[in-house]
Coordinates of C-alpha atoms in Angstrom, one line a residue:
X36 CA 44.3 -28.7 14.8
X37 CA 42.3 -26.4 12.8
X38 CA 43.2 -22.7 12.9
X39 CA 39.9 -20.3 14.1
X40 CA 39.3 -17.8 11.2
X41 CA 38.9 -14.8 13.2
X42 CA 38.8 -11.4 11.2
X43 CA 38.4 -13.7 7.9
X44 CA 35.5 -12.0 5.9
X45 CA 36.2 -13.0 2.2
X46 CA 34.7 -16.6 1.2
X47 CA 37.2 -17.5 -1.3
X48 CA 39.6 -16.9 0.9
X49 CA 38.8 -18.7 3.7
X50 CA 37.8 -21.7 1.1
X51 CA 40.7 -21.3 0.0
X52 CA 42.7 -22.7 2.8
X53 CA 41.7 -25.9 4.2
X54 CA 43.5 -25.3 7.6
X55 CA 40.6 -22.9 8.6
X56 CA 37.9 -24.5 11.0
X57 CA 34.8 -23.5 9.2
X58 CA 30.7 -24.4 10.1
X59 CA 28.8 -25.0 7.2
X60 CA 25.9 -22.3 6.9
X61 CA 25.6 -22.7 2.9
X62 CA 21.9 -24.6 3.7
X63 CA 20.9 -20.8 4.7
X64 CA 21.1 -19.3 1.0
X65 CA 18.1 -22.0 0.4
X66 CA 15.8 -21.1 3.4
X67 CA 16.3 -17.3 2.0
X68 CA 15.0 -18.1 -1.0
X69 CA 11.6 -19.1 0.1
X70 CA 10.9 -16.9 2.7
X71 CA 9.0 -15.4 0.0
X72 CA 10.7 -11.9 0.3
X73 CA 13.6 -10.3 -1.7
X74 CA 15.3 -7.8 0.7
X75 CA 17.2 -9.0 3.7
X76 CA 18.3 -7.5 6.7
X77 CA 20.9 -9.1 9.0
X78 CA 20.9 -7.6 12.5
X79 CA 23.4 -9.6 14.7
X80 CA 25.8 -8.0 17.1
X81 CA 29.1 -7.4 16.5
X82 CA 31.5 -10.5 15.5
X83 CA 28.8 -12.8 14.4
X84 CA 29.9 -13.3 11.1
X85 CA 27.7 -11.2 9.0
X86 CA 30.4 -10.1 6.6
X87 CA 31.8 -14.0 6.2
X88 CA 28.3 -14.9 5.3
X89 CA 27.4 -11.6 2.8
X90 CA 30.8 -12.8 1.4
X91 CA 29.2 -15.9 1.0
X92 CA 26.2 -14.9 -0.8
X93 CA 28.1 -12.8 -3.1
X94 CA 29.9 -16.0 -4.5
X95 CA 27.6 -17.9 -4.5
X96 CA 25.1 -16.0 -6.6
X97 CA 27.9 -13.7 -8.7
X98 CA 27.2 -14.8 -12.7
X99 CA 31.0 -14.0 -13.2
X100 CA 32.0 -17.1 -10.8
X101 CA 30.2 -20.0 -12.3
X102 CA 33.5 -21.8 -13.0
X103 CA 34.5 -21.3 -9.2
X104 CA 31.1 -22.8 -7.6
X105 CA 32.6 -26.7 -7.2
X106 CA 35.8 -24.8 -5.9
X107 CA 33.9 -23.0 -3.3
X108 CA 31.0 -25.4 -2.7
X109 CA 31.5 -28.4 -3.8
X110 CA 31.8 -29.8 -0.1
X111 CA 29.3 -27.7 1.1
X112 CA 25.2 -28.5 1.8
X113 CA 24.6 -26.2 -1.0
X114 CA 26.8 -27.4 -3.2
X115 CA 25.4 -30.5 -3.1
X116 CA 21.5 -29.1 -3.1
X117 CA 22.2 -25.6 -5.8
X118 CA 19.2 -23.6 -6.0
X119 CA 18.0 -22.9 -9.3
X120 CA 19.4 -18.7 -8.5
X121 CA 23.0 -20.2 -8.5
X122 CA 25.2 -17.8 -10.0
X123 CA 22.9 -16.1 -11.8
X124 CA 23.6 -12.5 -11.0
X125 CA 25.9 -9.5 -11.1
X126 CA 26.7 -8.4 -8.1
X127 CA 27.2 -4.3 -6.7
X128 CA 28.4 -5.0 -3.7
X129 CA 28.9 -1.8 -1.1
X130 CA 30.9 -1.7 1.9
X131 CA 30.7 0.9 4.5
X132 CA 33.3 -0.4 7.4
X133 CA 36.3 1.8 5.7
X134 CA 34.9 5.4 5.6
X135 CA 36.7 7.8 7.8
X136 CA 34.5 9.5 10.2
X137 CA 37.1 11.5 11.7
X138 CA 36.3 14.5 9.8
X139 CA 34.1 16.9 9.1
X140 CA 30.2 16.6 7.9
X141 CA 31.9 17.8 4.5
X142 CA 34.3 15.7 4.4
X143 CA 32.6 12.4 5.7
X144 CA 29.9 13.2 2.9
X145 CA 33.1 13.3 0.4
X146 CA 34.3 10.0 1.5
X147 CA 31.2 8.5 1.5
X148 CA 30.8 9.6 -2.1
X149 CA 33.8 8.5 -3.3
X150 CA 33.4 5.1 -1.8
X151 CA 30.1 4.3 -3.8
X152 CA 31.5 5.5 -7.0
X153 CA 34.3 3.1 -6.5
X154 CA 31.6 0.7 -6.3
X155 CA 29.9 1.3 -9.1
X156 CA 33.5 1.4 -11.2
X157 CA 34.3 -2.2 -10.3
X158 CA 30.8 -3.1 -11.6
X159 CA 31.3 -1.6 -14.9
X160 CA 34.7 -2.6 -14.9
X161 CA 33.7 -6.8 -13.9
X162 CA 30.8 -6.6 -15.8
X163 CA 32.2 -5.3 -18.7
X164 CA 30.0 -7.7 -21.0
X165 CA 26.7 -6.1 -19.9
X166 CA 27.7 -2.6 -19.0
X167 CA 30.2 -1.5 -21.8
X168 CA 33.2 -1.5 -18.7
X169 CA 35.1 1.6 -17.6
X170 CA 34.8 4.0 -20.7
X171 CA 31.5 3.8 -20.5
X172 CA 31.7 4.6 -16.7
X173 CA 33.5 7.4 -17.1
X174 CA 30.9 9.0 -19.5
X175 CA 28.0 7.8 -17.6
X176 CA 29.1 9.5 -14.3
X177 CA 31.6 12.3 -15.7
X178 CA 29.8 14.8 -13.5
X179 CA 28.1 12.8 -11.4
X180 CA 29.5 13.5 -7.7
X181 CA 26.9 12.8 -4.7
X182 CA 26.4 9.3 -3.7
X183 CA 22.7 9.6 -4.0
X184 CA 23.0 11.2 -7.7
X185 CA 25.7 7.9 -8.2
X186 CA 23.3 5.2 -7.1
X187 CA 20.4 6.9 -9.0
X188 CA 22.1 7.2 -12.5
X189 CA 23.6 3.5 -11.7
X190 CA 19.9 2.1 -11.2
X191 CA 18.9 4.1 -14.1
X192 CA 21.5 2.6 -16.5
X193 CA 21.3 -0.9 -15.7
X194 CA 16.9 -0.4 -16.3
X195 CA 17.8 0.8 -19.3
X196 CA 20.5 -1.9 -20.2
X197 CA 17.9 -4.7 -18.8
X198 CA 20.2 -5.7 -16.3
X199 CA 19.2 -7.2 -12.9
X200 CA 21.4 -7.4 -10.4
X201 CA 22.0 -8.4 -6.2
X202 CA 22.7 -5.6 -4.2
X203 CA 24.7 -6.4 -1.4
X204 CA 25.2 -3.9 1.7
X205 CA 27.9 -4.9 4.2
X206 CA 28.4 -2.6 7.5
X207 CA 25.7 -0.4 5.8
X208 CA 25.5 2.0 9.6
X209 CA 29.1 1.1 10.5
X210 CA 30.1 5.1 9.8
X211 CA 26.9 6.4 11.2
X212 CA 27.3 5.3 14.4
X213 CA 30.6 6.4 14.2
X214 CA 29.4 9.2 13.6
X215 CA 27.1 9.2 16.6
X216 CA 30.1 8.2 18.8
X217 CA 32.5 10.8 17.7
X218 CA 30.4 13.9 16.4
X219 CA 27.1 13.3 18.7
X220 CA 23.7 13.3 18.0
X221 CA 22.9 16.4 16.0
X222 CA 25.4 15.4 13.5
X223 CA 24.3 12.0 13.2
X224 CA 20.7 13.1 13.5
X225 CA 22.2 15.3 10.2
X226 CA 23.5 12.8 7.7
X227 CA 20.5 10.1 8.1
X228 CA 17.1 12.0 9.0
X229 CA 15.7 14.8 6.5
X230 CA 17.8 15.8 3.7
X231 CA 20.8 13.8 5.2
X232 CA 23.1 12.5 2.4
X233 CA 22.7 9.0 3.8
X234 CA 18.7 8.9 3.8
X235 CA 19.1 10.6 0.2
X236 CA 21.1 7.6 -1.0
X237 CA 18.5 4.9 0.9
X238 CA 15.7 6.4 -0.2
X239 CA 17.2 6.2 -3.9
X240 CA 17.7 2.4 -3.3
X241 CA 14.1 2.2 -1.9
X242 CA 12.8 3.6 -5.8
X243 CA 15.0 1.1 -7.2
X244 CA 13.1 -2.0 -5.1
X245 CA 9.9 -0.6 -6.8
X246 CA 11.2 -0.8 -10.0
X247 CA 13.0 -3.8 -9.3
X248 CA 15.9 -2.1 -11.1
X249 CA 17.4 -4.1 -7.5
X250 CA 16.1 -8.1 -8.2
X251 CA 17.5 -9.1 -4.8

């Protein structure tokens, strides 16, 4: 009997072990395609899989794992149907689900800036080819510190450098309802309306669309 993969939300992994009960949802990466828009939101309740299937996209369309795809999708619908965007881009993938919101504003704001630095790191350091890999980091965002700053200087770069990349967003209000939970309303109403860190850092993402710095 085929195990359930509950709490699985890497791809690879879960490809990886052919004891996991897994429903094919590849033939979904071709209906986004032509819905004839690039930005995607995926607003499902909790437990519905939205990590397993951003996990998804992010092997399916990372440049880096070309020699993985018949690994990973050989058996699957779009494996068997690739869209001409296969594996065609870096990937900056962000993930909010670990930042502590057990703190203070300060501190929440900290961790939240250190997390999307990290981010950006691992793109320098995995795209190494296009963006001249961790030294070049290091000078890039030396005093760099705030998350929106981060994400700015990052878009700015990789316009520069002619990259284009997918930007991928998993749990992207995880800590700010936490925040809501834990700290109430004025503190949540803080961080993501007016000068709030957060809206700071979307509204630096939302420049980057009309650029299309961000292809997808």
């Amino acid at each position: 009997m085929k195990k359930i993969p509950y709490g699985i939300a890497n791809f690879e992994a879960l490809k990886e072990e052919s004891s996991y009960y897994y429903v094919d949802k590849t033939r979904y990466i071709e209906e986004l395609e032509n819905l004839g828009t690039k930005y995607h939101f995926f607003l499902r309740p909790r437990r519905f899989g939205k990590s397993l299937f951003i996990s998804m996209l992010e092997h399916y369309y990372d440049i880096n794992r070309k020699n993985q795809f018949d690994d990973l999708f050989g058996d699957t619908y779009i494996g068997k149907n690739p869209t001409k965007l296969r594996n065609s881009f870096p990937i900056l993938k962000l993930n909010f689900s670990g930042i502590p919101t057990n703190g203070s504003e300060e501190e929440i704001e900290y961790s939240f800036n250190i997390n999307i630095k990290g981010s950006v790191r691992i793109f320098y350091v995995f795209y190494s080819d296009k963006t001249g890999g961790e030294k070049q980091f290091e000078k890039d965002f030396e005093n760099v510190y705030a998350a929106g700053d981060i994400i700015g200087v990052f878009f700015r770069k990789m316009y520069e450098l002619g990259v284009k990349y997918y930007l991928l967003i998993d749990e992207y209000d995880n800590f700010a309802n936490n925040i809501l939970i834990h700290h109430g309303k004025e503190n949540y109403t803080r961080v993501t309306h007016q000068a709030g860190f957060l809206r700071s850092f979307f509204a630096a993402i939302k420049v980057a669309t009309e650029s299309r710095t961000v292809e997808r």
